[in-house]
PDB file of C-alpha atoms in Angstrom:
ATOM      1  CA  MET A 522       0.206  -0.056  -0.009  1.00 54.00           C
ATOM      2  CA  SER A 523       2.745   2.155   0.641  1.00 65.00           C
ATOM      3  CA  GLY A 524       3.264   2.374  -3.559  1.00 72.00           C
ATOM      4  CA  LEU A 525      -0.051   3.654  -3.685  1.00 74.00           C
ATOM      5  CA  VAL A 526      -0.069   6.265  -1.136  1.00 72.00           C
ATOM      6  CA  LEU A 527       3.032   7.910  -2.958  1.00 72.00           C
ATOM      7  CA  ALA A 528       1.222   7.886  -6.383  1.00 77.00           C
ATOM      8  CA  SER A 529      -1.770   9.118  -4.682  1.00 75.00           C
ATOM      9  CA  MET A 530       0.173  12.145  -3.488  1.00 74.00           C
ATOM     10  CA  TRP A 531       2.001  13.108  -6.724  1.00 79.00           C
ATOM     11  CA  ARG A 532       1.186  16.707  -8.175  1.00 71.00           C
ATOM     12  CA  SER A 533       1.037  15.730 -11.758  1.00 76.00           C
ATOM     13  CA  GLY A 534       0.251  12.684 -13.661  1.00 85.00           C
ATOM     14  CA  ALA A 535       0.729   9.242 -11.787  1.00 89.00           C
ATOM     15  CA  PHE A 536       0.398   5.883 -13.212  1.00 92.00           C
ATOM     16  CA  TYR A 537       0.108   2.844 -10.262  1.00 91.00           C
ATOM     17  CA  VAL A 538       1.194  -0.461 -11.994  1.00 93.00           C
ATOM     18  CA  GLY A 539       0.184  -3.378  -9.646  1.00 90.00           C
ATOM     19  CA  LEU A 540       1.442  -6.704 -10.056  1.00 89.00           C
ATOM     20  CA  GLY A 541       0.488  -9.704  -8.363  1.00 86.00           C
ATOM     21  CA  LYS A 542      -2.043  -9.166  -5.287  1.00 85.00           C
ATOM     22  CA  HIS A 543      -1.501  -5.501  -5.894  1.00 84.00           C
ATOM     23  CA  ALA A 544      -3.601  -5.957  -9.564  1.00 85.00           C
ATOM     24  CA  PHE A 545      -7.065  -6.336  -7.567  1.00 87.00           C
ATOM     25  CA  TYR A 546      -7.627  -2.930  -6.173  1.00 83.00           C
ATOM     26  CA  ASP A 547     -10.659  -1.066  -6.927  1.00 81.00           C
ATOM     27  CA  SER A 548      -9.679   0.647 -10.583  1.00 81.00           C
ATOM     28  CA  GLY A 549     -12.559   3.017 -10.651  1.00 82.00           C
ATOM     29  CA  ARG A 550     -11.784   4.345  -7.054  1.00 80.00           C
ATOM     30  CA  LEU A 551      -8.293   4.890  -7.786  1.00 80.00           C
ATOM     31  CA  SER A 552      -9.326   6.628 -11.176  1.00 80.00           C
ATOM     32  CA  ARG A 553     -11.330   8.874  -9.059  1.00 79.00           C
ATOM     33  CA  LEU A 554      -7.835   9.617  -6.745  1.00 78.00           C
ATOM     34  CA  GLY A 555      -6.354  11.060 -10.317  1.00 81.00           C
ATOM     35  CA  LEU A 556      -4.586   7.905 -10.890  1.00 85.00           C
ATOM     36  CA  LYS A 557      -4.293   5.770 -13.887  1.00 90.00           C
ATOM     37  CA  PHE A 558      -4.272   2.226 -12.981  1.00 91.00           C
ATOM     38  CA  TYR A 559      -3.390  -0.804 -14.413  1.00 93.00           C
ATOM     39  CA  GLY A 560      -3.648  -4.216 -12.735  1.00 93.00           C
ATOM     40  CA  VAL A 561      -1.054  -6.774 -14.114  1.00 93.00           C
ATOM     41  CA  LEU A 562      -1.528 -10.487 -13.634  1.00 92.00           C
ATOM     42  CA  SER A 563       0.795 -11.979 -16.352  1.00 90.00           C
ATOM     43  CA  PHE A 564       4.271 -11.323 -17.827  1.00 87.00           C
ATOM     44  CA  ARG A 565       2.412 -10.776 -21.040  1.00 90.00           C
ATOM     45  CA  GLU A 566       0.422  -8.161 -19.677  1.00 94.00           C
ATOM     46  CA  GLU A 567       3.434  -6.699 -17.902  1.00 92.00           C
ATOM     47  CA  LEU A 568       5.043  -6.295 -21.565  1.00 92.00           C
ATOM     48  CA  GLU A 569       1.962  -4.554 -22.801  1.00 95.00           C
ATOM     49  CA  THR A 570       1.623  -2.212 -19.979  1.00 95.00           C
ATOM     50  CA  LEU A 571       5.041  -1.223 -20.334  1.00 94.00           C
ATOM     51  CA  LEU A 572       4.922  -0.678 -23.967  1.00 93.00           C
ATOM     52  CA  GLU A 573       1.507   1.463 -23.363  1.00 95.00           C
ATOM     53  CA  LEU A 574       2.895   3.441 -20.856  1.00 94.00           C
ATOM     54  CA  GLY A 575       6.208   4.505 -22.968  1.00 92.00           C
ATOM     55  CA  ILE A 576       3.184   6.333 -24.925  1.00 93.00           C
ATOM     56  CA  LEU A 577       1.139   7.843 -21.870  1.00 93.00           C
ATOM     57  CA  VAL A 578       3.598   9.127 -19.787  1.00 93.00           C
ATOM     58  CA  ASN A 579       4.779  12.520 -20.076  1.00 91.00           C
ATOM     59  CA  GLU A 580       7.783  14.479 -18.293  1.00 89.00           C
ATOM     60  CA  ARG A 581       7.435  14.587 -14.564  1.00 88.00           C
ATOM     61  CA  ASP A 582       4.969  12.043 -14.559  1.00 91.00           C
ATOM     62  CA  LEU A 583       5.262   9.221 -11.866  1.00 91.00           C
ATOM     63  CA  ILE A 584       5.293   5.374 -12.448  1.00 93.00           C
ATOM     64  CA  VAL A 585       4.775   3.701  -9.385  1.00 90.00           C
ATOM     65  CA  TYR A 586       5.877  -0.356 -10.312  1.00 91.00           C
ATOM     66  CA  ASP A 587       4.400  -2.144  -7.005  1.00 88.00           C
ATOM     67  CA  GLY A 588       5.121  -5.775  -6.484  1.00 85.00           C
ATOM     68  CA  PHE A 589       8.446  -6.063  -8.945  1.00 87.00           C
ATOM     69  CA  GLY A 590       9.291  -9.797  -9.209  1.00 79.00           C
ATOM     70  CA  SER A 591       6.028 -11.067  -7.802  1.00 77.00           C
ATOM     71  CA  LEU A 592       4.848 -12.655 -11.244  1.00 75.00           C
ATOM     72  CA  ILE A 593       8.139 -14.299 -11.657  1.00 71.00           C
ATOM     73  CA  PHE A 594       9.037 -14.899  -7.815  1.00 63.00           C
ATOM     74  CA  PRO A 595       7.877 -18.634  -7.658  1.00 59.00           C
ATOM     75  CA  LEU A 596      10.525 -19.202 -10.277  1.00 55.00           C
ATOM     76  CA  TYR A 597      13.241 -17.239  -7.912  1.00 55.00           C
ATOM     77  CA  ALA A 598      14.898 -20.727  -7.587  1.00 57.00           C
ATOM     78  CA  TYR A 599      16.528 -20.900 -11.460  1.00 59.00           C
ATOM     79  CA  PRO A 600      20.369 -19.856 -11.604  1.00 62.00           C
ATOM     80  CA  ARG A 601      21.023 -16.739 -12.612  1.00 61.00           C
ATOM     81  CA  GLY A 602      21.244 -16.902 -16.322  1.00 62.00           C
ATOM     82  CA  HIS A 603      17.844 -18.638 -16.454  1.00 67.00           C
ATOM     83  CA  VAL A 604      15.403 -16.615 -18.779  1.00 75.00           C
ATOM     84  CA  ILE A 605      13.645 -15.639 -15.409  1.00 75.00           C
ATOM     85  CA  TYR A 606      16.406 -13.327 -14.875  1.00 79.00           C
ATOM     86  CA  SER A 607      16.205 -12.081 -18.373  1.00 81.00           C
ATOM     87  CA  ALA A 608      12.881 -11.087 -18.067  1.00 83.00           C
ATOM     88  CA  GLY A 609      13.268  -9.391 -15.135  1.00 84.00           C
ATOM     89  CA  THR A 610      16.007  -7.463 -16.789  1.00 87.00           C
ATOM     90  CA  LEU A 611      13.800  -6.501 -19.316  1.00 89.00           C
ATOM     91  CA  VAL A 612      10.769  -5.109 -17.492  1.00 90.00           C
ATOM     92  CA  VAL A 613      13.728  -2.847 -15.436  1.00 92.00           C
ATOM     93  CA  SER A 614      15.595  -1.792 -18.451  1.00 92.00           C
ATOM     94  CA  LEU A 615      12.087  -0.907 -19.952  1.00 93.00           C
ATOM     95  CA  LEU A 616      11.649   1.416 -17.226  1.00 93.00           C
ATOM     96  CA  SER A 617      15.014   2.894 -16.926  1.00 93.00           C
ATOM     97  CA  LYS A 618      14.433   3.613 -20.787  1.00 93.00           C
ATOM     98  CA  LEU A 619      11.095   5.442 -19.808  1.00 92.00           C
ATOM     99  CA  SER A 620      12.782   7.304 -16.838  1.00 92.00           C
ATOM    100  CA  ILE A 621      15.500   8.670 -19.448  1.00 93.00           C
ATOM    101  CA  ASP A 622      13.749   9.335 -22.656  1.00 93.00           C
ATOM    102  CA  LYS A 623      10.307  10.519 -20.786  1.00 92.00           C
ATOM    103  CA  ARG A 624      12.148  12.488 -17.977  1.00 92.00           C
ATOM    104  CA  THR A 625       9.811  10.637 -15.397  1.00 91.00           C
ATOM    105  CA  THR A 626      10.317   9.421 -12.135  1.00 89.00           C
ATOM    106  CA  VAL A 627       9.852   5.604 -11.438  1.00 91.00           C
ATOM    107  CA  ILE A 628       9.452   4.019  -8.116  1.00 88.00           C
ATOM    108  CA  ILE A 629       9.849  -0.117  -7.981  1.00 89.00           C
ATOM    109  CA  VAL A 630       8.148  -1.422  -4.885  1.00 87.00           C
ATOM    110  CA  SER A 631       9.702  -4.702  -4.502  1.00 85.00           C
ATOM    111  CA  GLY A 632       9.484  -7.517  -1.850  1.00 80.00           C
ATOM    112  CA  GLU A 633      12.400  -8.349   0.552  1.00 80.00           C
ATOM    113  CA  GLY A 634      14.645 -11.294  -0.827  1.00 77.00           C
ATOM    114  CA  ALA A 635      17.691 -12.884   0.543  1.00 76.00           C
ATOM    115  CA  GLU A 636      19.942 -11.635   3.041  1.00 82.00           C
ATOM    116  CA  GLY A 637      17.658  -8.320   3.216  1.00 82.00           C
ATOM    117  CA  ARG A 638      18.431  -7.486  -0.525  1.00 86.00           C
ATOM    118  CA  PRO A 639      15.491  -6.565  -2.617  1.00 85.00           C
ATOM    119  CA  LEU A 640      13.820  -9.286  -4.526  1.00 80.00           C
ATOM    120  CA  LEU A 641      15.496  -9.730  -7.670  1.00 80.00           C
ATOM    121  CA  PHE A 642      18.740  -7.620  -6.459  1.00 84.00           C
ATOM    122  CA  SER A 643      20.985  -8.909  -9.256  1.00 81.00           C
ATOM    123  CA  VAL A 644      18.656  -7.417 -12.022  1.00 83.00           C
ATOM    124  CA  LEU A 645      18.240  -3.978 -10.080  1.00 87.00           C
ATOM    125  CA  ARG A 646      21.524  -3.101  -9.176  1.00 86.00           C
ATOM    126  CA  ALA A 647      22.556  -2.589 -13.141  1.00 87.00           C
ATOM    127  CA  TYR A 648      20.027  -0.107 -13.236  1.00 89.00           C
ATOM    128  CA  VAL A 649      18.519   1.430  -9.670  1.00 88.00           C
ATOM    129  CA  ARG A 650      20.632   4.456  -8.001  1.00 86.00           C
ATOM    130  CA  ARG A 651      18.975   4.661  -4.588  1.00 88.00           C
ATOM    131  CA  TYR A 652      16.860   2.063  -2.179  1.00 88.00           C
ATOM    132  CA  PHE A 653      14.421   2.858   0.494  1.00 85.00           C
ATOM    133  CA  TRP A 654      13.626   0.768   3.282  1.00 85.00           C
ATOM    134  CA  PHE A 655      10.433   1.954   5.425  1.00 81.00           C
ATOM    135  CA  VAL A 656      10.731   1.041   9.148  1.00 82.00           C
ATOM    136  CA  ARG A 657       8.007   1.641  11.233  1.00 80.00           C
ATOM    137  CA  GLU A 658       9.222   2.857  15.023  1.00 84.00           C
ATOM    138  CA  GLY A 659       6.139   3.525  17.251  1.00 82.00           C
ATOM    139  CA  LYS A 660       4.638   6.557  15.902  1.00 81.00           C
ATOM    140  CA  LEU A 661       7.549   7.297  13.764  1.00 82.00           C
ATOM    141  CA  VAL A 662       8.607   5.958   9.819  1.00 81.00           C
ATOM    142  CA  ARG A 663      12.121   5.739   9.624  1.00 85.00           C
ATOM    143  CA  ILE A 664      13.212   6.037   5.580  1.00 83.00           C
ATOM    144  CA  ILE A 665      16.782   4.433   5.523  1.00 87.00           C
ATOM    145  CA  VAL A 666      18.222   5.462   2.181  1.00 88.00           C
ATOM    146  CA  LYS A 667      20.786   3.144   0.346  1.00 91.00           C
ATOM    147  CA  ASP A 668      22.684   3.501  -2.858  1.00 90.00           C
ATOM    148  CA  ALA A 669      23.064   1.012  -5.758  1.00 88.00           C
ATOM    149  CA  GLU A 670      25.736  -1.359  -3.569  1.00 89.00           C
ATOM    150  CA  LEU A 671      23.187  -0.769  -0.319  1.00 91.00           C
ATOM    151  CA  SER A 672      25.377   0.906   1.407  1.00 92.00           C
ATOM    152  CA  GLN A 673      23.496   3.422   3.717  1.00 92.00           C
ATOM    153  CA  VAL A 674      23.810   7.179   2.586  1.00 92.00           C
ATOM    154  CA  GLY A 675      20.977   8.772   4.733  1.00 90.00           C
ATOM    155  CA  THR A 676      18.217   8.401   6.789  1.00 89.00           C
ATOM    156  CA  LEU A 677      14.671  10.274   7.613  1.00 84.00           C
ATOM    157  CA  ARG A 678      12.101  10.027  10.236  1.00 85.00           C
ATOM    158  CA  LEU A 679       8.569  10.933   9.691  1.00 80.00           C
ATOM    159  CA  ASP A 680       5.473  11.271  12.305  1.00 81.00           C
ATOM    160  CA  ALA A 681       3.669   8.177  10.566  1.00 70.00           C
ATOM    161  CA  GLY A 682       0.474   9.784  11.949  1.00 70.00           C
ATOM    162  CA  GLU A 683       0.763  12.493   9.888  1.00 73.00           C
ATOM    163  CA  VAL A 684       1.597  11.084   6.848  1.00 66.00           C
ATOM    164  CA  LEU A 685      -1.440   8.665   8.069  1.00 65.00           C
ATOM    165  CA  GLU A 686      -3.913  11.592   8.443  1.00 69.00           C
ATOM    166  CA  GLU A 687      -2.780  13.603   4.817  1.00 65.00           C
ATOM    167  CA  ALA A 688      -3.510   9.872   3.148  1.00 60.00           C
ATOM    168  CA  GLN A 689      -6.796   9.681   4.984  1.00 64.00           C
ATOM    169  CA  SER A 690      -7.964  13.343   4.290  1.00 68.00           C
ATOM    170  CA  ARG A 691      -7.284  12.414   0.136  1.00 62.00           C
ATOM    171  CA  GLY A 692      -9.200   9.145   0.959  1.00 60.00           C
ATOM    172  CA  ILE A 693      -6.335   7.211  -0.423  1.00 54.00           C
ATOM    173  CA  THR A 694      -6.708   4.616   2.592  1.00 52.00           C
ATOM    174  CA  LYS A 695     -10.370   4.334   2.577  1.00 50.00           C
ATOM    175  CA  GLY A 696     -11.358   0.677   1.950  1.00 45.00           C
ATOM    176  CA  LEU A 697      -7.969  -0.670   1.226  1.00 43.00           C
TER     177      LEU A 697
END
């Protein structure tokens, strides 16, 4: 849901791509929040969505890609040279190209994989410049910023209540 909150707070155009379990949000409700929503349940749909985004996004838009790797995670046990890694690399490279060519912001939301790294870290590391970890500490949310090699470069603490109030005032969290 953090990806959804980020997308709905964006000032200009925002595209929310929900993969796997994130594909089941109420698209009508998200549309009323000003989000362009794509629910993706297969790799084929994922590629079609990426091609469509290449046409639709503009400068200063935001793409939140929520659930990266979730469609291929059951196949994660294959060795690195396997087609699964090639598929993940294709997706991340297309998102990177969109970010550069269209001058848009892309946020990839991923689950946690082995050793505290993002899921499919070996695929992400060639394209991602910064990683963010969100850790709840009572009433605060600590955001840990790490570089491409996962070395911590900064930290920020936010009042979780203020963020939640803002999300609720915008109608973001209601019914999710």
